[in-house]
């Protein structure tokens, strides 16, 4: 029984070929394609409005030098948002529940922001490792602590996204299993658990959107420190 709960986090395979790449490419089919029409449909208009709103919120705290990252951050936001939401559908697979994938997204982007700071303003970037006015005896300890907190940032990004989505999927499966098991025995309790399942599903939709936004927002804040 314990293994069956975690089977949903196993990458599906077809003829021995992992289908995780296909599940990662599928959200791109939902994005609007450029065309020559002056007037598009309501769905494309809504998607473009949402993309503009997300880009505006992400670029607001950044200066003009950080606006070069607008395409990368907005694309990452839409990618994570669509994958997280599609993963809530029945009989689907959520790639963002895999720590390896989240780390593959977090580490290169975090490292790019770090290299940007070291290239453009090395003194300021290295100055973050030692707060101003630190007593001399505490300097070695604070440098080690700040360096550790800096290096742990990509791990925190990946683990936060993985843990929140994994916990939500497990709760949904546990409550849905309880609802099905209680239906022939205690229909009233089963209806109550079904109501809880509905509320939890709504909560998980919000969590899927919030976690995608938090992931990209933290990257933009890391970028803000280095530009």
XYZ file of N, CA and C in Angstrom:
681
model
N 0.823 -1.200 0.000
C 0.000 0.000 0.000
C 0.864 1.259 0.000
N 1.943 1.230 0.778
C 2.806 2.400 0.832
C 3.466 2.668 -0.510
N 3.810 1.579 -1.214
C 4.439 1.764 -2.507
C 3.464 2.355 -3.511
N 2.184 1.978 -3.434
C 1.210 2.464 -4.404
C 0.998 3.972 -4.290
N 1.148 4.510 -3.082
C 0.994 5.946 -2.920
C 2.098 6.719 -3.654
N 3.281 6.131 -3.744
C 4.400 6.824 -4.365
C 4.597 6.425 -5.822
N 3.757 5.543 -6.333
C 3.867 5.168 -7.740
C 3.566 6.337 -8.667
N 2.757 7.289 -8.194
C 2.396 8.424 -9.036
C 3.601 9.332 -9.303
N 4.659 9.215 -8.497
C 5.841 10.048 -8.680
C 6.903 9.358 -9.523
N 6.611 8.157 -10.013
C 7.540 7.442 -10.882
C 7.341 7.897 -12.318
N 8.436 8.199 -12.986
C 8.341 8.667 -14.368
C 7.767 7.568 -15.254
N 6.700 7.846 -15.999
C 6.109 6.820 -16.866
C 7.039 6.465 -18.015
N 6.958 5.223 -18.448
C 7.808 4.732 -19.540
C 6.941 4.041 -20.582
N 7.360 4.134 -21.829
C 6.720 3.437 -22.931
C 7.803 2.718 -23.712
N 7.737 1.386 -23.712
C 8.757 0.554 -24.347
C 10.141 0.847 -23.783
N 10.176 1.123 -22.465
C 11.447 1.397 -21.813
C 11.960 2.807 -21.983
N 11.197 3.667 -22.665
C 11.625 5.053 -22.908
C 10.901 5.963 -21.928
N 11.611 6.737 -21.101
C 10.926 7.653 -20.162
C 10.139 8.723 -20.924
N 8.927 8.980 -20.440
C 8.054 9.951 -21.091
C 8.079 11.313 -20.390
N 9.066 11.525 -19.506
C 9.099 12.792 -18.789
C 9.373 13.958 -19.732
N 10.177 13.715 -20.785
C 10.438 14.788 -21.743
C 9.166 15.172 -22.497
N 8.347 14.171 -22.820
C 7.084 14.461 -23.503
C 6.147 15.254 -22.609
N 6.113 14.905 -21.323
C 5.255 15.644 -20.391
C 5.763 17.055 -20.153
N 7.069 17.287 -20.315
C 7.616 18.628 -20.180
C 7.357 19.482 -21.421
N 7.277 18.844 -22.583
C 7.045 19.579 -23.818
C 5.567 19.837 -24.079
N 4.691 19.052 -23.462
C 3.258 19.188 -23.731
C 2.701 20.567 -23.365
N 3.118 21.206 -22.243
C 2.558 22.536 -21.937
C 2.798 23.578 -23.013
N 3.845 23.401 -23.828
C 4.103 24.373 -24.895
C 2.975 24.386 -25.921
N 2.233 23.285 -26.044
C 1.121 23.237 -27.004
C -0.047 24.103 -26.559
N -0.099 24.439 -25.264
C -1.206 25.237 -24.750
C -0.968 26.735 -24.879
N 0.240 27.139 -25.232
C 0.556 28.562 -25.347
C 0.111 29.086 -26.698
N -0.245 30.371 -26.788
C -0.719 30.928 -28.067
C 0.401 30.987 -29.092
N 0.062 30.649 -30.310
C 1.020 30.702 -31.407
C 0.870 32.020 -32.147
N 1.975 32.620 -32.593
C 1.868 33.906 -33.319
C 1.181 33.721 -34.668
N 0.347 34.667 -35.007
C -0.317 34.650 -36.303
C -0.451 36.082 -36.806
N -1.020 36.236 -37.992
C -1.135 37.542 -38.637
C -2.491 38.198 -38.436
N -3.335 37.632 -37.600
C -4.662 38.200 -37.396
C -4.608 39.357 -36.410
N -5.407 40.373 -36.661
C -5.488 41.520 -35.754
C -6.241 41.153 -34.483
N -7.271 40.350 -34.620
C -8.115 39.984 -33.487
C -7.943 38.498 -33.229
N -7.569 38.146 -32.004
C -7.422 36.753 -31.620
C -8.612 36.326 -30.763
N -8.639 35.073 -30.374
C -9.746 34.591 -29.557
C -9.545 35.008 -28.105
N -10.548 34.737 -27.281
C -10.509 35.173 -25.883
C -9.426 34.445 -25.096
N -9.181 33.184 -25.414
C -8.171 32.428 -24.693
C -6.781 33.011 -24.914
N -6.470 33.354 -26.161
C -5.161 33.942 -26.442
C -5.024 35.307 -25.778
N -6.112 36.072 -25.785
C -6.070 37.376 -25.125
C -5.849 37.227 -23.631
N -6.514 36.257 -23.016
C -6.337 36.020 -21.586
C -4.918 35.561 -21.272
N -4.370 34.690 -22.103
C -3.013 34.213 -21.879
C -1.988 35.338 -22.022
N -2.165 36.179 -23.031
C -1.247 37.302 -23.219
C -1.365 38.308 -22.080
N -2.587 38.538 -21.594
C -2.757 39.446 -20.457
C -2.079 38.888 -19.209
N -2.229 37.579 -18.974
C -1.595 36.956 -17.819
C -0.075 37.010 -17.938
N 0.450 36.771 -19.143
C 1.894 36.825 -19.347
C 2.429 38.239 -19.124
N 1.688 39.224 -19.587
C 2.099 40.619 -19.374
C 2.071 40.973 -17.889
N 1.053 40.509 -17.173
C 0.957 40.794 -15.746
C 2.109 40.141 -14.972
N 2.418 38.886 -15.303
C 3.509 38.186 -14.624
C 4.839 38.878 -14.895
N 5.082 39.230 -16.149
C 6.336 39.892 -16.499
C 6.469 41.229 -15.792
N 5.381 41.969 -15.699
C 5.419 43.265 -15.025
C 5.740 43.106 -13.545
N 5.144 42.121 -12.890
C 5.404 41.905 -11.470
C 6.835 41.451 -11.214
N 7.379 40.627 -12.116
C 8.734 40.126 -11.916
C 9.784 41.196 -12.189
N 9.521 42.067 -13.156
C 10.511 43.070 -13.552
C 10.416 44.351 -12.726
N 9.375 44.489 -11.916
C 9.184 45.732 -11.179
C 10.352 46.058 -10.241
N 10.868 45.100 -9.442
C 11.966 45.461 -8.532
C 13.329 45.543 -9.207
N 13.442 45.203 -10.494
C 14.727 45.163 -11.167
C 14.972 46.445 -11.942
N 16.235 46.795 -12.114
C 16.577 47.943 -12.943
C 16.599 47.523 -14.413
N 17.004 48.439 -15.273
C 16.956 48.149 -16.710
C 17.912 47.027 -17.099
N 19.015 46.883 -16.352
C 19.925 45.784 -16.657
C 19.313 44.418 -16.421
N 18.412 44.333 -15.460
C 17.759 43.058 -15.183
C 16.634 42.724 -16.133
N 16.196 43.711 -16.943
C 15.099 43.459 -17.886
C 15.521 42.517 -19.011
N 16.827 42.295 -19.159
C 17.284 41.324 -20.156
C 16.834 39.903 -19.790
N 16.542 39.698 -18.512
C 16.117 38.383 -18.045
C 14.604 38.189 -18.144
N 13.889 39.153 -18.697
C 12.426 39.088 -18.716
C 11.930 37.854 -19.466
N 12.518 37.559 -20.615
C 12.070 36.418 -21.416
C 12.316 35.108 -20.689
N 13.495 34.971 -20.060
C 13.824 33.722 -19.353
C 12.895 33.514 -18.165
N 12.724 34.557 -17.341
C 11.916 34.400 -16.133
C 10.442 34.210 -16.465
N 9.919 34.958 -17.440
C 8.510 34.803 -17.810
C 8.250 33.432 -18.427
N 9.173 32.960 -19.246
C 9.018 31.625 -19.846
C 9.071 30.545 -18.769
N 9.990 30.699 -17.813
C 10.073 29.729 -16.722
C 8.808 29.741 -15.878
N 8.261 30.909 -15.651
C 7.034 31.020 -14.871
C 5.873 30.304 -15.568
N 5.694 30.544 -16.851
C 4.609 29.887 -17.581
C 4.841 28.385 -17.674
N 6.097 27.983 -17.813
C 6.419 26.555 -17.887
C 6.057 25.840 -16.590
N 6.493 26.402 -15.463
C 6.187 25.782 -14.168
C 4.696 25.835 -13.865
N 4.053 26.939 -14.217
C 2.624 27.092 -13.933
C 1.796 26.052 -14.672
N 2.062 25.886 -15.958
C 1.283 24.912 -16.740
C 1.581 23.483 -16.307
N 2.833 23.173 -16.005
C 3.171 21.806 -15.574
C 2.514 21.488 -14.232
N 2.568 22.440 -13.297
C 1.962 22.198 -11.981
C 0.455 22.011 -12.081
N -0.204 22.815 -12.902
C -1.659 22.709 -13.026
C -2.067 21.457 -13.788
N -1.335 21.113 -14.837
C -1.664 19.897 -15.580
C -1.433 18.648 -14.726
N -0.506 18.729 -13.773
C -0.244 17.585 -12.905
C -1.369 17.277 -11.949
N -2.316 18.204 -11.779
C -3.463 17.952 -10.905
C -4.577 17.188 -11.611
N -4.476 17.033 -12.924
C -5.492 16.268 -13.642
C -5.311 14.775 -13.364
N -6.399 14.009 -13.411
C -6.275 12.557 -13.152
C -5.435 11.862 -14.217
N -4.702 10.853 -13.780
C -3.883 10.020 -14.664
C -2.835 10.836 -15.414
N -2.274 11.810 -14.747
C -1.192 12.598 -15.334
C 0.042 12.491 -14.450
N 1.153 12.939 -14.984
C 2.422 12.916 -14.266
C 2.938 14.347 -14.127
N 3.416 14.684 -12.917
C 3.926 16.027 -12.655
C 5.442 15.983 -12.602
N 6.139 16.485 -13.621
C 7.609 16.441 -13.601
C 8.220 17.243 -12.459
N 7.526 18.272 -11.970
C 8.088 19.105 -10.916
C 8.049 18.435 -9.538
N 7.538 17.228 -9.447
C 7.682 16.465 -8.201
C 9.019 15.732 -8.142
N 9.810 15.829 -9.208
C 11.125 15.204 -9.248
C 12.182 16.224 -8.825
N 12.907 15.913 -7.762
C 13.929 16.833 -7.263
C 15.030 17.056 -8.297
N 15.348 16.036 -9.071
C 16.407 16.177 -10.070
C 16.049 17.230 -11.113
N 14.792 17.257 -11.534
C 14.389 18.261 -12.523
C 14.395 19.655 -11.922
N 13.881 19.796 -10.711
C 13.848 21.116 -10.079
C 15.256 21.653 -9.817
N 16.165 20.769 -9.432
C 17.547 21.201 -9.244
C 18.187 21.567 -10.576
N 17.816 20.860 -11.637
C 18.343 21.193 -12.962
C 17.853 22.556 -13.433
N 16.699 22.996 -12.936
C 16.218 24.343 -13.252
C 16.817 25.386 -12.320
N 16.935 25.048 -11.041
C 17.351 26.040 -10.041
C 18.845 26.331 -10.098
N 19.665 25.283 -10.180
C 21.109 25.512 -10.059
C 21.691 26.345 -11.201
N 21.421 26.049 -12.484
C 22.025 26.884 -13.536
C 21.571 28.340 -13.486
N 20.288 28.582 -13.190
C 19.804 29.957 -13.149
C 20.382 30.714 -11.952
N 20.455 30.036 -10.790
C 21.093 30.677 -9.635
C 22.563 30.966 -9.915
N 23.253 30.025 -10.533
C 24.664 30.207 -10.836
C 24.865 31.332 -11.850
N 23.916 31.478 -12.771
C 24.003 32.571 -13.741
C 23.856 33.930 -13.064
N 22.938 34.021 -12.098
C 22.803 35.286 -11.364
C 24.068 35.582 -10.552
N 24.676 34.531 -9.995
C 25.902 34.728 -9.218
C 27.039 35.193 -10.114
N 27.189 34.585 -11.282
C 28.242 34.993 -12.206
C 28.003 36.403 -12.737
N 26.734 36.760 -12.907
C 26.422 38.129 -13.352
C 26.905 39.148 -12.331
N 26.672 38.870 -11.054
C 27.137 39.788 -10.013
C 28.642 39.843 -9.915
N 29.315 38.685 -10.017
C 30.774 38.663 -9.930
C 31.423 39.354 -11.127
N 30.742 39.353 -12.260
C 31.311 40.010 -13.440
C 31.066 41.510 -13.428
N 29.857 41.913 -13.052
C 29.505 43.335 -13.138
C 29.945 44.127 -11.917
N 29.789 43.586 -10.728
C 30.150 44.302 -9.503
C 30.743 43.314 -8.497
N 31.970 42.883 -8.687
C 32.552 41.863 -7.802
C 32.669 42.316 -6.359
N 32.986 43.595 -6.125
C 33.153 44.059 -4.748
C 31.839 43.992 -3.980
N 30.749 44.427 -4.618
C 29.446 44.399 -3.954
C 28.964 42.975 -3.719
N 29.178 42.105 -4.694
C 28.738 40.714 -4.553
C 29.490 40.005 -3.434
N 30.801 40.221 -3.374
C 31.576 39.608 -2.297
C 31.317 40.289 -0.961
N 30.902 41.569 -1.002
C 30.606 42.279 0.229
C 29.392 41.734 0.957
N 28.508 41.015 0.247
C 27.343 40.412 0.895
C 27.742 39.306 1.870
N 28.952 38.774 1.695
C 29.398 37.697 2.583
C 29.823 38.208 3.951
N 30.023 39.515 4.075
C 30.466 40.073 5.350
C 29.702 41.362 5.628
N 28.719 41.338 6.538
C 27.962 42.559 6.845
C 28.869 43.649 7.402
N 28.485 44.889 7.130
C 29.280 46.022 7.572
C 29.204 46.157 9.100
N 30.337 46.477 9.708
C 30.392 46.663 11.157
C 30.525 45.386 11.952
N 30.925 44.299 11.294
C 31.070 43.025 12.012
C 32.317 43.054 12.904
N 32.204 42.619 14.149
C 33.406 42.546 15.009
C 34.446 41.601 14.413
N 35.704 41.933 14.613
C 36.804 41.166 14.013
C 36.779 39.686 14.406
N 36.537 39.329 15.669
C 36.537 37.887 15.998
C 35.457 37.087 15.285
N 34.376 37.754 14.862
C 33.267 37.026 14.233
C 33.390 36.949 12.713
N 34.408 37.587 12.150
C 34.515 37.646 10.688
C 34.631 36.252 10.058
N 35.516 35.353 10.525
C 35.590 34.028 9.876
C 34.292 33.238 9.972
N 33.654 33.286 11.145
C 32.406 32.525 11.308
C 31.310 33.076 10.411
N 31.186 34.412 10.321
C 30.137 35.005 9.497
C 30.368 34.737 8.022
N 31.628 34.751 7.593
C 31.915 34.455 6.179
C 31.500 33.021 5.855
N 31.770 32.081 6.747
C 31.365 30.691 6.523
C 29.846 30.555 6.511
N 29.177 31.253 7.430
C 27.717 31.171 7.488
C 27.091 31.772 6.234
N 27.550 32.939 5.814
C 26.990 33.590 4.627
C 27.289 32.797 3.369
N 28.482 32.200 3.310
C 28.807 31.375 2.138
C 27.910 30.145 2.078
N 27.673 29.529 3.235
C 26.775 28.366 3.275
C 25.353 28.746 2.867
N 24.875 29.868 3.381
C 23.525 30.308 3.013
C 23.435 30.658 1.534
N 24.529 31.136 0.956
C 24.533 31.439 -0.480
C 24.510 30.169 -1.312
N 25.316 29.182 -0.919
C 25.400 27.949 -1.695
C 24.166 27.072 -1.540
N 23.408 27.272 -0.469
C 22.237 26.425 -0.223
C 21.000 26.952 -0.949
N 21.106 28.112 -1.561
C 19.933 28.700 -2.215
C 19.338 27.825 -3.313
N 20.119 27.290 -4.256
C 19.485 26.439 -5.279
C 18.861 25.179 -4.697
N 19.496 24.614 -3.652
C 18.898 23.443 -3.003
C 17.563 23.792 -2.365
N 17.494 24.972 -1.738
C 16.238 25.396 -1.126
C 15.156 25.616 -2.182
N 15.539 26.169 -3.324
C 14.567 26.367 -4.409
C 13.987 25.031 -4.874
N 14.873 24.072 -5.147
C 14.399 22.783 -5.645
C 13.608 21.997 -4.623
N 14.082 21.973 -3.380
C 13.395 21.202 -2.341
C 12.048 21.814 -2.010
N 11.954 23.148 -1.987
C 10.671 23.804 -1.669
C 9.604 23.423 -2.694
N 9.951 23.501 -3.962
C 8.974 23.175 -5.005
C 8.604 21.698 -4.962
N 9.604 20.837 -4.801
C 9.336 19.396 -4.775
C 8.488 19.005 -3.569
N 8.838 19.515 -2.391
C 8.139 19.117 -1.171
C 6.690 19.575 -1.175
N 6.431 20.794 -1.594
C 5.054 21.297 -1.585
C 4.162 20.529 -2.552
N 4.649 20.266 -3.747
C 3.825 19.544 -4.716
C 3.664 18.079 -4.328
N 4.734 17.460 -3.826
C 4.644 16.053 -3.415
C 3.668 15.876 -2.251
N 3.755 16.771 -1.263
C 2.844 16.675 -0.111
C 1.392 16.853 -0.545
N 1.144 17.787 -1.440
C -0.228 17.997 -1.908
C -0.780 16.796 -2.651
N 0.036 16.197 -3.532
C -0.430 15.023 -4.272
C -0.689 13.843 -3.337
N 0.165 13.673 -2.334
C -0.041 12.578 -1.388
C -1.311 12.776 -0.573
N -1.568 14.021 -0.136
C -2.794 14.287 0.624
C -4.033 14.020 -0.213
N -4.002 14.438 -1.468
C -5.157 14.202 -2.339
C -5.392 12.706 -2.518
N -4.324 11.932 -2.727
C -4.497 10.493 -2.919
C -4.964 9.814 -1.635
N -4.432 10.234 -0.491
C -4.854 9.627 0.779
C -6.326 9.887 1.056
N -6.766 11.133 0.868
C -8.161 11.464 1.165
C -9.098 10.825 0.142
N -8.692 10.777 -1.112
C -9.545 10.128 -2.117
C -9.648 8.622 -1.847
N -8.568 8.001 -1.383
C -8.629 6.582 -1.018
C -9.557 6.356 0.169
N -9.491 7.257 1.157
C -10.385 7.153 2.305
C -11.837 7.357 1.901
N -12.091 8.278 0.975
C -13.457 8.519 0.505
C -14.031 7.279 -0.168
N -13.239 6.647 -1.016
C -13.697 5.447 -1.710
C -13.910 4.281 -0.738
N -13.022 4.155 0.254
C -13.142 3.037 1.191
C -14.325 3.207 2.130
N -14.673 4.456 2.493
C -15.770 4.699 3.427
C -17.137 4.754 2.758
N -17.178 4.826 1.441
C -18.467 4.989 0.752
C -19.454 3.861 1.026
N -19.085 2.565 0.931
C -20.084 1.510 1.220
C -20.353 1.317 2.707
N -19.472 1.811 3.572
C -19.622 1.558 5.013
C -20.311 2.729 5.706
N -19.767 3.926 5.537
C -20.280 5.143 6.171
C -20.457 6.219 5.100
N -21.607 6.220 4.429
C -21.799 7.199 3.349
C -21.722 8.645 3.823
N -22.209 8.919 5.026
C -22.167 10.302 5.524
C -20.733 10.783 5.720
N -19.917 9.951 6.341
C -18.506 10.300 6.539
C -17.794 10.395 5.193
N -18.181 9.533 4.264
C -17.579 9.574 2.935
C -17.914 10.892 2.231
N -19.156 11.366 2.385
C -19.525 12.651 1.781
C -18.743 13.797 2.416
N -18.509 13.704 3.718
C -17.723 14.741 4.393
C -16.277 14.747 3.899
N -15.688 13.561 3.757
C -14.324 13.495 3.243
C -14.247 13.951 1.780
N -15.332 13.716 1.030
C -15.350 14.195 -0.349
C -15.361 15.728 -0.393
N -16.080 16.342 0.552
C -16.070 17.803 0.644
C -14.672 18.309 1.009
N -14.024 17.604 1.934
C -12.650 17.965 2.292
C -11.726 17.801 1.086
N -11.951 16.755 0.298
C -11.146 16.523 -0.902
C -11.333 17.649 -1.911
N -12.567 18.131 -2.062
C -12.834 19.230 -2.979
C -12.117 20.507 -2.532
N -12.196 20.788 -1.230
C -11.515 21.974 -0.713
C -9.994 21.836 -0.841
N -9.478 20.628 -0.624
C -8.042 20.414 -0.753
C -7.591 20.564 -2.210
N -8.419 20.132 -3.138
C -8.081 20.286 -4.554
C -8.002 21.759 -4.933
N -8.952 22.553 -4.443
C -8.899 23.998 -4.698
C -7.634 24.597 -4.090
N -7.291 24.129 -2.891
C -6.069 24.606 -2.246
C -4.835 24.222 -3.055
N -4.834 23.025 -3.609
C -3.680 22.574 -4.382
C -3.542 23.340 -5.686
N -4.648 23.762 -6.267
C -4.560 24.626 -7.454
C -3.868 25.941 -7.093
N -4.243 26.495 -5.947
C -3.593 27.730 -5.488
C -2.119 27.487 -5.180
N -1.801 26.349 -4.541
C -0.412 26.038 -4.217
C 0.420 25.867 -5.480
N -0.161 25.227 -6.496
C 0.562 25.028 -7.758
C 0.932 26.364 -8.393
N 0.009 27.323 -8.351
C 0.301 28.638 -8.920
C 1.270 29.425 -8.048
N 1.073 29.360 -6.735
C 1.927 30.133 -5.824
C 3.359 29.615 -5.857
N 3.543 28.306 -5.879
C 4.899 27.763 -5.871
C 5.652 28.090 -7.152
N 4.959 28.097 -8.282
C 5.615 28.516 -9.525
C 6.036 29.977 -9.448
N 5.164 30.809 -8.879
C 5.484 32.229 -8.749
C 6.627 32.453 -7.760
N 6.619 31.730 -6.638
C 7.666 31.886 -5.626
C 9.019 31.456 -6.184
N 9.044 30.378 -6.949
C 10.292 29.895 -7.536
C 10.930 30.965 -8.406
N 10.137 31.565 -9.285
C 10.675 32.578 -10.199
C 10.932 33.889 -9.465
N 10.087 34.224 -8.486
C 10.284 35.461 -7.733
C 11.597 35.431 -6.960
N 11.922 34.295 -6.344
C 13.188 34.201 -5.611
C 14.380 34.319 -6.557
N 14.256 33.753 -7.752
C 15.328 33.916 -8.734
C 15.501 35.382 -9.116
N 14.388 36.096 -9.272
C 14.483 37.525 -9.602
C 15.082 38.322 -8.448
N 14.807 37.917 -7.216
C 15.421 38.592 -6.058
C 16.926 38.310 -5.984
N 17.308 37.082 -6.308
C 18.738 36.776 -6.363
C 19.406 37.601 -7.459
N 18.704 37.773 -8.572
C 19.237 38.594 -9.648
C 19.351 40.051 -9.229
N 18.376 40.525 -8.461
C 18.388 41.912 -8.001
C 19.610 42.194 -7.129
N 20.040 41.220 -6.352
C 21.219 41.411 -5.508
C 22.507 41.534 -6.300
N 22.496 41.053 -7.538
C 23.746 40.954 -8.305
C 23.794 41.878 -9.513
N 22.856 42.801 -9.634
C 22.893 43.738 -10.752
C 22.859 45.166 -10.231
